[in-house]
Coordinates of C-alpha atoms in Angstrom, one line a residue:
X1 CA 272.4 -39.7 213.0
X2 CA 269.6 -40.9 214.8
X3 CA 268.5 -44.4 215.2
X4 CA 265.2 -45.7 217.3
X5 CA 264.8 -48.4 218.7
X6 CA 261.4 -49.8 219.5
X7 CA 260.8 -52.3 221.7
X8 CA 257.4 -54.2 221.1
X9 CA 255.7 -56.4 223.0
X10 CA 254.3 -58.2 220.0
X11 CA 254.7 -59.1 216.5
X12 CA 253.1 -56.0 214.0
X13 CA 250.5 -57.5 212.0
X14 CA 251.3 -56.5 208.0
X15 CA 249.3 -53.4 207.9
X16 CA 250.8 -52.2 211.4
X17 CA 254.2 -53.4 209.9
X18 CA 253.6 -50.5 206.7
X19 CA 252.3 -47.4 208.9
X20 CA 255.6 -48.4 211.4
X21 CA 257.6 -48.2 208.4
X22 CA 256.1 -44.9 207.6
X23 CA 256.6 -43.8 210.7
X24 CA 260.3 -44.3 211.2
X25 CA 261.0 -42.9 207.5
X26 CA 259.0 -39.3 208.7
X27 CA 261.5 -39.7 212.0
X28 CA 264.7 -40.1 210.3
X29 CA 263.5 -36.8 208.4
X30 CA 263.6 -34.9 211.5
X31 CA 266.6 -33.0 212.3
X32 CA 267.3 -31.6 216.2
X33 CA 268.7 -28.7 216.8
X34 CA 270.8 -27.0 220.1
X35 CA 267.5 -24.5 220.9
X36 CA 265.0 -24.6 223.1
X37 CA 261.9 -26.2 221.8
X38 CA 258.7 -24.3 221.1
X39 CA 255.6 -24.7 219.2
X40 CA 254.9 -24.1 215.8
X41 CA 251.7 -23.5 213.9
X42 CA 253.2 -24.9 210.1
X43 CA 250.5 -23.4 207.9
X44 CA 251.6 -19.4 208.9
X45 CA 255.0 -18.0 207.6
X46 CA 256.1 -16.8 211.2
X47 CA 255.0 -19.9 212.7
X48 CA 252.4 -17.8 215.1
X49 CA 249.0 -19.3 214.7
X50 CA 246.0 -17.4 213.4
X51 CA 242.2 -17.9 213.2
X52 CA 242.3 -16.9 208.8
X53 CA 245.1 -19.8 208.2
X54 CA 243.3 -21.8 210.9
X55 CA 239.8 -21.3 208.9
X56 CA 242.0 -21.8 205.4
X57 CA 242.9 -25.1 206.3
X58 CA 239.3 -26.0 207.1
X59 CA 237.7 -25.3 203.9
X60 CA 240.8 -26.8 202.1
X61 CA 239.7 -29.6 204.1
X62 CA 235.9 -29.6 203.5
X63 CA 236.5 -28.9 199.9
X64 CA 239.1 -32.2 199.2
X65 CA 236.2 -33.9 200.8
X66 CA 233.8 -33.0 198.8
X67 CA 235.5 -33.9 195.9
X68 CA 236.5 -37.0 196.9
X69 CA 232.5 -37.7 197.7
X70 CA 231.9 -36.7 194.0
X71 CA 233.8 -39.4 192.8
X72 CA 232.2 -42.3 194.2
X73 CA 230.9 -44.2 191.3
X74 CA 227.0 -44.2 191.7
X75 CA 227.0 -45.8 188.6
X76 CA 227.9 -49.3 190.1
X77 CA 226.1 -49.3 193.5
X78 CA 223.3 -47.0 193.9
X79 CA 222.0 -47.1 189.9
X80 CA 222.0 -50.8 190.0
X81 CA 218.3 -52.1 190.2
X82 CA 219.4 -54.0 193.5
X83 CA 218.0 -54.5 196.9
X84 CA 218.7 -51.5 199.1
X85 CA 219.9 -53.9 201.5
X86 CA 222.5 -55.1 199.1
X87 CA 223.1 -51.5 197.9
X88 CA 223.9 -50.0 201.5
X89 CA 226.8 -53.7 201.2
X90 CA 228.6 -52.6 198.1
X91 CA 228.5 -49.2 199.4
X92 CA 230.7 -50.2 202.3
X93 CA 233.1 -52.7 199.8
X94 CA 233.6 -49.8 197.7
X95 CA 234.9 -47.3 200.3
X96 CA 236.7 -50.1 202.1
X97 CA 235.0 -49.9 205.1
X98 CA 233.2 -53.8 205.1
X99 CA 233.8 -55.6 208.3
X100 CA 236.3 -57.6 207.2
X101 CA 239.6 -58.6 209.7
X102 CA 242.0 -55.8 208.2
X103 CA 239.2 -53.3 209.3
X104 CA 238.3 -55.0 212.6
X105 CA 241.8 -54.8 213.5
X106 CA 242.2 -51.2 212.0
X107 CA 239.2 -50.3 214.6
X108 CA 241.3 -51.6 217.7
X109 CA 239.3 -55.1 217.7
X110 CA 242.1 -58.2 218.9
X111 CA 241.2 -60.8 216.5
X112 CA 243.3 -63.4 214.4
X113 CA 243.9 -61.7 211.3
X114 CA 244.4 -64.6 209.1
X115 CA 241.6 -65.0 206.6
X116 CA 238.9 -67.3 208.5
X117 CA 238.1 -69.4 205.2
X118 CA 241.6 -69.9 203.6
X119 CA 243.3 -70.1 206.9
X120 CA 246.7 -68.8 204.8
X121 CA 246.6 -65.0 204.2
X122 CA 245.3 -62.0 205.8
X123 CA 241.8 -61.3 205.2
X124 CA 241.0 -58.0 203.3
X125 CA 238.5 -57.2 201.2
X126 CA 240.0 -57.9 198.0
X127 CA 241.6 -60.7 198.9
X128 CA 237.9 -62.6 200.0
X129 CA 235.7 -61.2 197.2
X130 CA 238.6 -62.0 194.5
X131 CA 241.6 -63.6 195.3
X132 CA 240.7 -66.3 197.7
X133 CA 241.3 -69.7 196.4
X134 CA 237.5 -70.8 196.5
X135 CA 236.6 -67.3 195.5
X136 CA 238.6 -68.0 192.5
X137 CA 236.8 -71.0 192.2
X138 CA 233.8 -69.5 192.3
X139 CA 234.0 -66.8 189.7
X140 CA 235.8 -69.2 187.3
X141 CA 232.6 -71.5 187.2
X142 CA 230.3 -68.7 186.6
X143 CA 232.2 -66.6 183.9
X144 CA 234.4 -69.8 183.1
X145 CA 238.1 -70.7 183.4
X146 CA 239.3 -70.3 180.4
X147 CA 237.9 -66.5 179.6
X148 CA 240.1 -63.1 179.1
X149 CA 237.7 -61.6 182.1
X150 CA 238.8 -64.2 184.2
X151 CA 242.5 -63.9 183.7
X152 CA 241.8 -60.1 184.8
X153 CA 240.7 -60.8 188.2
X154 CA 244.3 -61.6 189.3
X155 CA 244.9 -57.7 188.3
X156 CA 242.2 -56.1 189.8
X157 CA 243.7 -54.5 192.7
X158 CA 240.1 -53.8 194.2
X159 CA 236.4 -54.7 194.1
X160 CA 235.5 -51.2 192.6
X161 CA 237.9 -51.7 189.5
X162 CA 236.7 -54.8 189.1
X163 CA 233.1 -53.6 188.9
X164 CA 234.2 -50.7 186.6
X165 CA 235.6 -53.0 184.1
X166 CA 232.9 -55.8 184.0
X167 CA 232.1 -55.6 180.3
X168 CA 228.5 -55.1 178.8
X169 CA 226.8 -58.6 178.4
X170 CA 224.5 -60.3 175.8
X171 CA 222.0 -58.0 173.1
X172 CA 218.8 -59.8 175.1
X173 CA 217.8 -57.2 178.0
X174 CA 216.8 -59.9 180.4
X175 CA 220.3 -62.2 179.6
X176 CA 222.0 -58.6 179.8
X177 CA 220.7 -58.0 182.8
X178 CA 221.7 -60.8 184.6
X179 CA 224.9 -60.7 183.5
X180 CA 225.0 -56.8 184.9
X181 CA 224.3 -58.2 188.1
X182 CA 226.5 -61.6 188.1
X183 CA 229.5 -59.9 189.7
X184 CA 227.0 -58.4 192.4
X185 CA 225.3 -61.8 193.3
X186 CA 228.7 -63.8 193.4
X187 CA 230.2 -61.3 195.8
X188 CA 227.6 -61.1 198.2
X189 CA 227.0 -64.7 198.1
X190 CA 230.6 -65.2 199.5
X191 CA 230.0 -62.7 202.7
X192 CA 227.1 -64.6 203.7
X193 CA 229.0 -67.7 203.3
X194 CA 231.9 -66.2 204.6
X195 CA 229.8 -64.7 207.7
X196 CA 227.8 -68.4 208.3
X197 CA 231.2 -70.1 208.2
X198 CA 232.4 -67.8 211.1
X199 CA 229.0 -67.5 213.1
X200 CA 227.6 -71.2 212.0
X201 CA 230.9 -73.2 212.0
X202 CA 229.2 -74.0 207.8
X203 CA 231.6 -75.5 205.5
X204 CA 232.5 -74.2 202.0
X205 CA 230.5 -75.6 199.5
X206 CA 230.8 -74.6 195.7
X207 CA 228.4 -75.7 193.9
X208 CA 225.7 -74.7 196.7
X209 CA 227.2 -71.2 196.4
X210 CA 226.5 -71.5 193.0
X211 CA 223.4 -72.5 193.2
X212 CA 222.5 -69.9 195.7
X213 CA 223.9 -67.3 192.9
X214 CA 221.7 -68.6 190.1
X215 CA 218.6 -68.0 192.7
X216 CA 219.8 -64.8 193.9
X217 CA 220.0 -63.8 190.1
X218 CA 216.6 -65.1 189.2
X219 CA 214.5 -64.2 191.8

């Protein structure tokens, strides 16, 4: 049996500490044997590389990603009657790729990754659009406390499920449409808060971020 031992000059952050995991599983999996070692190309019976598996493996490739661009959900960023500005932002949340700290880090960027407004948990997208205690706070006085959609929040695993289930809103278009673009409004209102907290040294204020929603929303 084979055990490694790695000596690290730091402490993993929680997203290093799941790929290191990973890592060591896919290492214990590997067995080594008394021959001489040689390489491999996997993808060929033999093991001898050649250009048709090599060109296979491509368009297997190009073909999972264009499936995986179909799927986006166009219906909740780009058919929204939003800024473009704002558009070209939820387009980013959805695919995960928003500057938050996870990402920054994920990018090779040294910064603190504790969340910069809570000053308790890791800041990831989900956890400062939804889960973040004045987040929270936030979306409870819009929606209100005491609702069924509320109580969901605490399950939605991600911005883009969230957005999915936001249910259809009153039978008068222009009270309909606000409501359509509620979720929208809230969550960008918190990265600009979030962004002048960090670059402004602003403090939190709810009921200006509510405000600020409302006037987003109406103008």
């Amino acid at each position: 049996m084979i055990v490694w031992d790695m000596d690290l000059r730091r402490t993993m952050y929680e997203w290093e500490q799941i790929q290191f995991d990973e890592m060591v599983s896919c290492l214990g999996q590997v067995q080594l044997e008394e021959d001489a070692n040689r390489l491999q190309w996997k993808w060929e019976k033999k093991g001898v590389f050649t250009v048709k598996t090599m060109y296979d493996q491509l368009r297997l490739r190009e073909l999972t990603l264009e499936v995986s661009t179909s799927r986006f959900p166009c219906q909740i960023v780009w058919k929204k009657p939003l800024p473009l500005k704002i558009k070209l932002f939820f387009w980013t949340v959805i695919l995960g790729r928003t500057q938050t700290v996870d990402n920054l880090i994920t990018k090779g960027k040294i910064v603190f990754p504790i969340c910069s407004m809570c000053k308790v948990s890791n800041e990831t997208i989900p956890h400062l659009f939804l889960h973040y205690s004045k987040s929270l706070e936030l979306w409870a006085y819009l929606i209100g406390h005491n609702s069924s959609l509320y109580a969901n929040i605490f399950t939605a695993d991600t911005v883009m499920e969230w957005l999915l289930a936001w249910p259809a809103g009153q039978s008068q278009p222009f009270s309909e449409l606000l409501w359509k673009l509620l979720p929208y409004a809230i969550i960008w209102i918190i990265w600009k808060h979030r962004n002048e907290g960090i670059f402004k040294d602003k403090e939190i204020n709810l009921r200006g971020m509510a405000n600020e929603v409302k006037g987003v929303l109406w103008y």
